[in-house]
Coordinates of C-alpha atoms and ligand atoms in Angstrom, one line a residue:
M1 CA 106.7 -76.4 120.2
T2 CA 104.3 -79.3 120.3
A3 CA 102.9 -81.1 117.3
Y4 CA 99.7 -79.2 117.8
D5 CA 101.5 -75.8 117.6
D6 CA 103.4 -76.9 114.5
L7 CA 100.2 -78.1 112.9
R8 CA 98.2 -75.0 113.8
A9 CA 100.9 -72.7 112.4
H10 CA 101.3 -74.7 109.2
L11 CA 97.5 -74.9 108.5
R12 CA 97.1 -71.2 109.4
S13 CA 99.5 -70.4 106.6
A14 CA 97.3 -72.6 104.2
H15 CA 94.3 -70.6 105.5
L16 CA 96.1 -67.3 104.8
L17 CA 96.7 -68.4 101.2
G18 CA 93.0 -69.2 100.9
T19 CA 91.9 -65.8 102.2
T20 CA 94.4 -64.1 99.9
A21 CA 92.9 -66.0 96.9
A22 CA 89.5 -64.9 98.2
L23 CA 90.6 -61.2 98.1
L24 CA 91.7 -61.7 94.5
S25 CA 88.4 -63.2 93.6
W26 CA 86.5 -60.4 95.3
D27 CA 88.5 -57.9 93.3
Q28 CA 87.8 -59.9 90.1
E29 CA 84.0 -59.6 90.8
T30 CA 84.0 -55.9 91.7
M31 CA 87.0 -53.8 90.6
M32 CA 89.2 -55.7 88.2
P33 CA 89.5 -54.3 84.6
K34 CA 88.5 -56.8 81.9
G35 CA 92.0 -57.1 80.5
A36 CA 93.4 -58.6 83.7
G37 CA 91.4 -61.8 83.5
A38 CA 94.0 -64.2 82.1
V39 CA 96.7 -63.3 84.5
R40 CA 94.2 -63.3 87.4
A41 CA 93.2 -66.9 86.5
E42 CA 97.0 -67.8 86.7
Q43 CA 97.4 -66.1 90.0
L44 CA 94.3 -67.8 91.5
S45 CA 95.5 -71.2 90.1
L46 CA 99.0 -70.8 91.6
L47 CA 97.5 -69.9 95.1
A48 CA 95.1 -72.9 94.9
E49 CA 98.1 -75.2 94.1
L50 CA 100.2 -73.8 96.9
Q51 CA 97.3 -74.2 99.4
H52 CA 96.6 -77.8 98.3
Q53 CA 100.4 -78.6 98.6
R54 CA 100.4 -77.2 102.2
T55 CA 97.2 -79.0 103.2
T56 CA 98.5 -82.4 101.8
D57 CA 102.1 -81.9 103.1
P58 CA 103.3 -85.3 104.5
R59 CA 104.2 -83.6 107.7
V60 CA 100.5 -82.9 108.3
A61 CA 99.8 -86.6 108.6
D62 CA 102.6 -87.0 111.1
W63 CA 101.5 -84.0 113.2
L64 CA 97.9 -85.2 113.1
A65 CA 98.9 -88.7 114.3
A66 CA 101.0 -87.2 117.1
C67 CA 98.1 -84.9 118.2
E68 CA 95.7 -87.8 118.2
A69 CA 98.0 -89.9 120.4
D70 CA 98.6 -87.0 122.8
P71 CA 96.4 -87.1 125.9
R72 CA 96.5 -83.3 126.1
T73 CA 94.4 -83.2 122.9
Q74 CA 91.4 -85.0 124.4
A75 CA 91.8 -83.0 127.7
D76 CA 91.2 -79.7 125.8
P77 CA 87.9 -79.5 124.0
D78 CA 89.1 -76.7 121.6
R79 CA 92.1 -78.8 120.6
A80 CA 90.1 -81.9 120.2
A81 CA 87.6 -80.2 118.0
N82 CA 90.2 -78.7 115.8
V83 CA 92.2 -81.9 115.4
R84 CA 89.0 -83.8 114.5
Q85 CA 88.1 -81.3 111.7
W86 CA 91.7 -81.1 110.5
R87 CA 91.7 -84.8 110.2
R88 CA 88.5 -84.7 108.2
D89 CA 89.9 -82.0 105.8
H90 CA 93.2 -83.8 105.4
T91 CA 91.5 -87.2 104.6
R92 CA 89.4 -85.4 101.9
A93 CA 92.3 -83.6 100.4
T94 CA 94.6 -86.6 100.2
R95 CA 91.9 -88.9 98.7
L96 CA 91.8 -86.7 95.6
P97 CA 94.8 -87.4 93.2
S98 CA 96.4 -84.1 92.2
A99 CA 95.9 -84.9 88.5
L100 CA 92.2 -85.0 89.1
V101 CA 92.2 -81.8 91.2
A102 CA 94.1 -80.1 88.3
E103 CA 91.8 -81.4 85.6
L104 CA 88.7 -80.4 87.6
A105 CA 90.1 -76.9 88.1
A106 CA 90.8 -76.5 84.4
H107 CA 87.5 -78.0 83.3
E108 CA 85.6 -75.8 85.8
S109 CA 87.1 -72.7 84.2
T110 CA 86.3 -73.9 80.7
A111 CA 82.8 -75.1 81.5
Q112 CA 81.9 -71.9 83.3
Q113 CA 82.9 -69.8 80.3
G114 CA 81.2 -72.2 78.0
W115 CA 78.1 -72.1 80.1
A116 CA 78.0 -68.2 80.0
T117 CA 78.2 -68.2 76.2
A118 CA 75.6 -71.0 75.9
R119 CA 73.3 -69.1 78.3
S120 CA 73.6 -65.8 76.5
K121 CA 72.9 -67.5 73.1
D122 CA 70.2 -69.8 74.6
D123 CA 72.0 -72.8 73.1
Y124 CA 72.0 -75.8 75.4
R125 CA 73.7 -78.0 72.8
R126 CA 76.8 -75.9 73.0
F127 CA 77.0 -76.5 76.8
Q128 CA 76.0 -80.2 76.7
P129 CA 79.4 -81.8 75.9
L130 CA 81.0 -79.7 78.7
L131 CA 78.4 -80.8 81.1
D132 CA 78.9 -84.4 80.0
R133 CA 82.6 -84.2 80.9
M134 CA 81.8 -82.4 84.2
V135 CA 79.4 -85.2 85.2
V136 CA 82.2 -87.8 84.5
L137 CA 84.8 -85.8 86.5
Q138 CA 82.3 -85.4 89.4
Q139 CA 81.6 -89.2 89.3
Q140 CA 85.4 -89.8 89.5
K141 CA 85.7 -87.3 92.4
A142 CA 82.8 -88.9 94.2
D143 CA 84.4 -92.4 93.8
C144 CA 87.7 -91.1 95.4
L145 CA 85.8 -89.5 98.3
R146 CA 83.1 -92.0 99.1
L147 CA 83.1 -94.4 102.0
P148 CA 82.0 -98.0 101.6
G149 CA 78.3 -98.1 101.1
Q150 CA 78.0 -94.3 100.5
S151 CA 76.4 -93.1 97.3
R152 CA 78.3 -90.8 94.9
W153 CA 75.8 -88.0 95.4
D154 CA 76.0 -88.3 99.2
A155 CA 79.8 -88.1 99.1
L156 CA 79.6 -84.9 97.1
A157 CA 76.8 -83.3 99.3
D158 CA 78.9 -84.1 102.5
L159 CA 81.5 -81.5 101.2
Y160 CA 78.9 -78.7 101.7
E161 CA 76.7 -80.1 104.5
P162 CA 78.5 -82.6 106.7
G163 CA 76.3 -85.5 107.5
M164 CA 73.5 -84.7 105.1
T165 CA 72.3 -87.5 102.8
A166 CA 69.8 -87.8 99.9
A167 CA 67.7 -90.2 102.0
L168 CA 67.4 -87.6 104.9
L169 CA 66.7 -84.8 102.3
R170 CA 64.0 -86.9 100.7
E171 CA 62.3 -87.4 104.0
L172 CA 62.3 -83.6 104.6
F173 CA 61.5 -82.5 101.0
G174 CA 58.7 -85.0 100.2
P175 CA 56.0 -83.6 102.6
L176 CA 57.4 -80.1 102.3
R177 CA 56.8 -80.1 98.5
Q178 CA 53.2 -81.2 98.9
Q179 CA 52.5 -78.6 101.5
L180 CA 54.2 -75.8 99.5
V181 CA 52.3 -76.7 96.4
A182 CA 49.0 -76.7 98.4
L183 CA 49.9 -73.3 100.0
R184 CA 50.6 -71.8 96.6
Q185 CA 47.2 -72.9 95.4
R186 CA 45.4 -71.5 98.4
L187 CA 47.0 -68.1 98.0
T188 CA 45.2 -67.7 94.7
D189 CA 42.0 -67.4 96.7
G190 CA 43.3 -64.5 98.8
S191 CA 43.8 -60.8 98.0
E192 CA 46.9 -60.3 96.0
P193 CA 49.3 -57.5 97.3
D194 CA 50.1 -54.8 94.8
D195 CA 53.6 -54.2 93.5
A196 CA 53.5 -50.4 92.8
F197 CA 56.3 -49.7 95.4
Q198 CA 58.7 -52.0 93.5
R199 CA 58.1 -50.1 90.3
Q200 CA 59.0 -46.7 91.8
R201 CA 62.2 -45.3 90.1
I202 CA 64.7 -44.4 92.8
E203 CA 68.2 -42.9 92.3
R204 CA 70.9 -45.4 93.1
P205 CA 72.7 -43.2 95.7
A206 CA 69.5 -42.9 97.6
Q207 CA 69.0 -46.7 97.5
E208 CA 72.6 -47.1 98.7
T209 CA 72.4 -44.8 101.7
F210 CA 69.1 -46.5 102.7
V211 CA 70.5 -50.1 102.6
R212 CA 73.7 -49.0 104.3
A213 CA 71.7 -47.6 107.1
V214 CA 69.9 -51.0 107.5
T215 CA 73.2 -53.0 107.6
T216 CA 74.5 -50.5 110.3
A217 CA 71.3 -51.1 112.3
F218 CA 71.8 -54.8 112.0
G219 CA 75.3 -54.4 113.5
F220 CA 77.5 -55.2 110.5
D221 CA 80.9 -53.8 111.7
P222 CA 82.6 -51.6 109.0
K223 CA 85.9 -51.8 110.9
F224 CA 86.1 -55.4 109.8
G225 CA 84.2 -55.3 106.5
R226 CA 82.9 -53.4 103.5
L227 CA 79.8 -53.1 101.4
D228 CA 80.3 -52.8 97.6
T229 CA 78.3 -53.6 94.4
S230 CA 78.6 -56.5 91.9
V231 CA 76.5 -58.1 89.2
H232 CA 75.6 -61.1 91.5
P233 CA 75.4 -60.3 95.2
F234 CA 77.7 -62.3 97.4
C235 CA 79.7 -62.3 100.7
T236 CA 83.3 -63.4 101.2
N237 CA 85.6 -63.4 104.1
V238 CA 89.1 -62.3 103.0
G239 CA 90.8 -62.5 106.5
N240 CA 89.6 -60.5 109.4
D241 CA 87.6 -58.6 106.8
V242 CA 84.2 -59.5 105.4
R243 CA 83.2 -58.2 102.0
L244 CA 79.5 -57.8 101.2
C245 CA 78.4 -57.2 97.6
T246 CA 74.9 -56.1 96.6
R247 CA 73.2 -54.8 93.5
F248 CA 71.0 -51.9 92.6
G249 CA 68.6 -51.4 89.7
D250 CA 66.8 -48.2 88.5
D251 CA 63.7 -49.4 90.4
D252 CA 62.8 -52.2 92.8
V253 CA 64.5 -50.9 96.0
L254 CA 63.1 -54.0 97.7
D255 CA 65.4 -56.2 95.6
A256 CA 68.4 -54.2 96.6
L257 CA 67.3 -54.2 100.2
G258 CA 66.6 -58.0 100.2
S259 CA 70.0 -58.8 98.6
T260 CA 71.8 -56.5 101.0
M261 CA 70.1 -58.0 104.1
H262 CA 70.8 -61.5 102.8
E263 CA 74.5 -60.9 102.3
C264 CA 74.6 -59.0 105.6
G265 CA 73.3 -62.1 107.4
H266 CA 76.2 -64.1 105.9
G267 CA 78.5 -61.3 107.0
L268 CA 77.3 -61.2 110.6
Y269 CA 78.0 -65.0 110.8
E270 CA 81.6 -64.4 109.6
Q271 CA 82.0 -61.4 111.9
G272 CA 80.6 -63.4 114.8
T273 CA 83.3 -66.1 114.8
E274 CA 85.9 -65.9 117.6
P275 CA 89.0 -64.0 116.6
E276 CA 91.2 -66.2 118.8
H277 CA 90.2 -69.2 116.6
F278 CA 91.2 -67.4 113.3
G279 CA 92.8 -69.8 110.9
T280 CA 91.4 -73.0 112.6
P281 CA 88.2 -74.9 112.2
L282 CA 86.8 -73.4 115.3
G283 CA 87.0 -70.0 113.6
E284 CA 85.2 -71.2 110.4
P285 CA 81.4 -71.5 109.6
V286 CA 80.2 -75.1 110.1
S287 CA 78.3 -75.7 106.8
L288 CA 76.7 -74.0 103.8
G289 CA 73.2 -74.8 105.1
I290 CA 73.9 -73.1 108.5
H291 CA 75.5 -70.2 106.6
E292 CA 72.4 -69.8 104.5
S293 CA 70.2 -70.0 107.6
Q294 CA 71.9 -66.8 108.8
S295 CA 71.3 -64.9 105.5
R296 CA 67.7 -66.1 105.2
L297 CA 67.0 -65.3 108.9
W298 CA 68.0 -61.6 108.4
E299 CA 66.5 -61.3 104.9
N300 CA 63.2 -63.0 105.6
H301 CA 62.4 -63.5 109.2
V302 CA 63.6 -60.0 110.1
G303 CA 63.5 -58.0 106.9
R304 CA 60.2 -59.3 105.5
S305 CA 58.4 -59.0 108.8
A306 CA 55.6 -56.5 109.6
A307 CA 57.5 -55.5 112.8
F308 CA 60.6 -54.7 110.8
W309 CA 58.7 -52.5 108.4
R310 CA 57.1 -50.6 111.3
W311 CA 60.6 -49.7 112.4
C312 CA 62.0 -49.2 108.8
W313 CA 59.4 -47.0 107.3
P314 CA 60.6 -43.7 108.7
L315 CA 64.1 -44.6 107.6
A316 CA 62.8 -45.4 104.1
Q317 CA 61.0 -42.1 104.0
R318 CA 64.1 -40.2 105.1
H319 CA 66.4 -41.8 102.4
L320 CA 64.0 -42.5 99.6
G321 CA 62.0 -39.3 99.8
A322 CA 59.1 -38.8 97.4
A323 CA 59.2 -42.5 96.3
C324 CA 57.5 -43.3 99.6
D325 CA 54.6 -40.8 99.1
G326 CA 51.3 -42.5 99.0
F327 CA 52.6 -45.7 100.6
D328 CA 52.8 -46.9 104.2
A329 CA 54.6 -49.6 106.2
A330 CA 51.7 -52.1 106.0
R331 CA 51.3 -51.8 102.3
V332 CA 55.1 -52.2 101.6
F333 CA 55.2 -55.2 104.0
R334 CA 52.6 -56.9 101.9
T335 CA 54.4 -56.0 98.6
A336 CA 57.7 -57.5 100.1
N337 CA 55.8 -60.8 100.6
R338 CA 54.1 -61.2 97.2
V339 CA 54.1 -64.8 96.0
Q340 CA 54.4 -65.4 92.3
P341 CA 55.5 -68.8 90.8
S342 CA 58.4 -67.9 88.4
L343 CA 61.0 -69.4 86.2
I344 CA 64.1 -68.0 87.9
R345 CA 65.3 -69.3 91.3
V346 CA 67.1 -66.2 92.4
E347 CA 64.0 -64.1 91.9
A348 CA 61.7 -66.5 93.7
D349 CA 59.6 -65.7 96.7
E350 CA 59.7 -67.6 100.0
A351 CA 56.8 -69.9 99.2
T352 CA 58.1 -71.2 95.9
Y353 CA 61.9 -70.9 96.3
D354 CA 62.3 -74.4 97.6
L355 CA 60.4 -75.9 94.7
H356 CA 63.1 -74.6 92.4
V357 CA 65.7 -76.3 94.7
M358 CA 63.8 -79.6 94.7
V359 CA 63.9 -79.7 90.8
R360 CA 67.6 -79.4 90.9
F361 CA 68.0 -81.9 93.7
E362 CA 66.1 -84.6 91.7
L363 CA 68.0 -83.9 88.5
E364 CA 71.5 -83.7 89.8
Q365 CA 71.1 -87.0 91.6
A366 CA 69.9 -88.6 88.4
L367 CA 72.8 -87.1 86.5
I368 CA 75.4 -88.3 89.0
D369 CA 73.9 -91.8 89.4
G370 CA 73.9 -92.1 85.6
Q371 CA 70.1 -92.5 85.4
L372 CA 69.7 -89.3 83.4
G373 CA 71.7 -88.4 80.3
T374 CA 72.6 -84.8 79.6
A375 CA 70.6 -84.9 76.3
N376 CA 67.4 -85.4 78.3
L377 CA 68.1 -82.7 80.9
P378 CA 66.1 -79.8 79.3
G379 CA 63.1 -82.0 78.8
E380 CA 63.1 -83.3 82.4
W381 CA 63.8 -79.8 83.8
N382 CA 60.7 -78.4 81.9
R383 CA 58.6 -81.3 83.0
L384 CA 59.4 -80.8 86.7
Y385 CA 58.8 -77.1 86.5
R386 CA 55.3 -77.8 85.2
E387 CA 54.7 -80.3 87.9
Y388 CA 56.2 -78.4 90.9
L389 CA 55.6 -74.8 90.0
G390 CA 52.9 -74.9 87.4
V391 CA 54.9 -72.8 85.0
Q392 CA 55.8 -73.4 81.3
V393 CA 59.5 -73.0 80.6
P394 CA 59.8 -71.1 77.3
N395 CA 63.5 -71.6 76.6
D396 CA 66.7 -73.1 78.2
R397 CA 68.1 -69.7 79.1
Q398 CA 65.3 -69.3 81.6
G399 CA 65.3 -73.1 82.2
C400 CA 68.2 -75.4 82.8
L401 CA 70.9 -72.9 81.8
Q402 CA 70.0 -70.3 84.5
D403 CA 72.3 -71.4 87.3
V404 CA 76.1 -71.3 87.2
H405 CA 76.5 -74.1 89.8
W406 CA 76.8 -77.3 87.6
S407 CA 79.3 -75.6 85.3
C408 CA 81.5 -74.9 88.3
G409 CA 81.3 -78.5 89.5
L410 CA 79.0 -77.8 92.4
F411 CA 76.9 -81.0 92.6
G412 CA 75.3 -81.7 96.0
Y413 CA 75.2 -77.9 96.7
F414 CA 71.6 -76.8 95.8
P415 CA 69.8 -78.5 98.8
T416 CA 71.8 -76.3 101.2
Y417 CA 69.6 -73.4 100.1
T418 CA 66.5 -75.2 101.3
L419 CA 68.2 -76.5 104.4
G420 CA 69.1 -72.8 105.1
N421 CA 65.4 -71.9 104.9
L422 CA 64.4 -74.7 107.3
Y423 CA 67.2 -74.0 109.8
A424 CA 66.4 -70.3 109.6
A425 CA 62.7 -70.9 110.6
Q426 CA 63.7 -73.2 113.4
F427 CA 66.3 -70.8 114.8
A428 CA 64.0 -67.9 114.5
A429 CA 61.3 -69.8 116.4
A430 CA 63.8 -70.7 119.1
A431 CA 65.0 -67.0 119.3
D432 CA 61.4 -65.9 119.6
R433 CA 60.9 -68.2 122.6
A434 CA 64.2 -67.4 124.2
L435 CA 64.0 -63.6 123.8
G436 CA 60.3 -63.2 124.7
G437 CA 59.0 -62.3 121.3
L438 CA 61.1 -61.1 118.3
D439 CA 58.5 -58.6 117.0
Q440 CA 58.8 -56.4 120.1
L441 CA 62.5 -56.1 119.6
L442 CA 62.4 -55.6 115.8
E443 CA 59.7 -52.9 115.8
R444 CA 61.9 -50.9 118.2
G445 CA 64.9 -51.3 116.0
N446 CA 66.6 -53.5 118.6
F447 CA 68.6 -55.9 116.4
T448 CA 71.5 -56.3 118.9
T449 CA 69.6 -58.7 121.1
L450 CA 68.9 -61.1 118.3
R451 CA 72.4 -60.7 116.7
E452 CA 74.1 -61.5 120.1
W453 CA 71.9 -64.5 120.7
L454 CA 72.8 -65.9 117.2
R455 CA 76.5 -65.2 118.0
R456 CA 76.3 -67.0 121.3
Q457 CA 74.2 -69.9 120.0
I458 CA 75.7 -70.4 116.5
H459 CA 78.5 -68.1 115.3
R460 CA 81.1 -68.5 118.0
H461 CA 81.1 -72.3 117.9
G462 CA 82.7 -72.5 114.4
R463 CA 82.9 -76.1 113.4
R464 CA 82.8 -77.5 117.0
H465 CA 79.5 -79.3 116.5
S466 CA 78.0 -80.9 113.3
P467 CA 75.1 -79.0 111.8
A468 CA 72.7 -81.7 113.1
E469 CA 74.1 -81.4 116.7
L470 CA 74.0 -77.6 116.5
C471 CA 70.4 -77.6 115.5
Q472 CA 69.6 -79.9 118.4
L473 CA 71.6 -77.7 120.8
V474 CA 70.1 -74.4 119.7
T475 CA 66.4 -75.5 119.2
G476 CA 66.1 -78.6 121.3
A477 CA 64.9 -80.6 118.3
P478 CA 66.2 -82.2 115.1
L479 CA 65.8 -80.3 111.9
S480 CA 62.2 -80.3 110.7
S481 CA 60.1 -78.5 108.0
A482 CA 57.3 -77.8 110.5
P483 CA 58.6 -74.4 111.8
F484 CA 59.1 -73.2 108.3
L485 CA 55.6 -74.2 107.2
A486 CA 54.0 -72.7 110.3
Y487 CA 55.9 -69.4 109.7
L488 CA 54.8 -69.3 106.0
E489 CA 51.2 -70.1 106.8
Q490 CA 51.1 -67.5 109.5
K491 CA 52.8 -64.7 107.6
L492 CA 51.3 -65.3 104.1
G493 CA 47.9 -65.9 105.6
S494 CA 48.0 -62.4 106.9
V495 CA 49.6 -60.9 103.7
Y496 CA 46.9 -62.6 101.6
R497 CA 44.2 -62.1 104.2
L498 CA 43.2 -65.8 104.1
P499 CA 40.5 -67.0 106.4
A500 CA 42.2 -68.5 109.5
Ligands
ZN1 ZN1 73.2 -66.9 100.6

């Protein structure tokens, strides 16, 4: 056995612990009876502790040093990439003192429960002391992680999107915000699509067979995954086994379809990684921004396109029956692309979604840098919603208490949603060029060609390249907001029948 083999086997076992914890979390969100909560929290905490012990085991440092000194490592690109990423993960994990890791885990659990109560009672003051403590702990975490000259926010954001900084994001977001606000204003001059199809009441079993048929057509492999329901849609990989969760209401089948296509996009990325690299960085997704690009590409560029609806309409008629009477593909395509500035991020349309993200990006930087106190958060939140989205926030429940992220300690995470939208548009444009027109494929129900292209270009590389390198390799250009804006202009121009 070489040091590389020892290291690989050891960290594979840490990965197995992580995926076991993921299965317990999946169960908690879908199947677990309420009474099991306290013991489940103990089980998850024990697994997290064991995984952290394995990752920070002193032998890992020795094996890493041996691998880095071994010429065979550099001679083998797969080994070199794995060792590079293992080093990055190890440095991170060992920089955080275990007392801080434990306190963060405990406070995340307390703050998340406190947030849920405060949100249901619309009582920000109840949550404020918990958020205060969370900000302090995140500042301490950032101080442990950051490199000389690196800001606290950048150190946190790098956990989710390697290489991304607030300065780079400001360059992307500044012009994007102005153009999105201008686009939103122009749409008010167009002809507004109707929402009658969304208000059709449809039995849940019919909705379910319909959305399942779409995931099958997209190529989600049920031999290595499942589709279930949960309150909040999500996707998790619990081994060689990808769990998608979606939601159904009594009406609005477009919401169920959108959520399902979104999670299916995440699932196709997970299923597209190379089995031979399981348990190593080359078998893992590269970043949250790239992950989100895959979900948004299938949800929006495929599933909200006119070509998709031309293919999908007979399928909808077959499964949804009388609910489709009096409608057609063109009308439902327009309904699926309605733009309406709203208060809630997760319900936002494609043209306003990123404005929600930008509000959070501004505010969390100010919180972490200490420029904004938590007492002033609701006021600043409401002010930015007026400025960016033109909406009046009536209460904190629909305002700064709407998202779980900050209560779970996820600072530096929100921008990955917008990065996902930008990457998705740039990848979709590259696929369109490489495959000779996506629309012709989608309207024939050929999703395989696109899925295999994404797999070759993105999924199978795992963490071999940084997100920035990957973007350059796949699209021939660095990340830019131009493809996203061009896509929105083109599609929404046709939906709203704006003069060209
Ligand atoms: Zn997502």
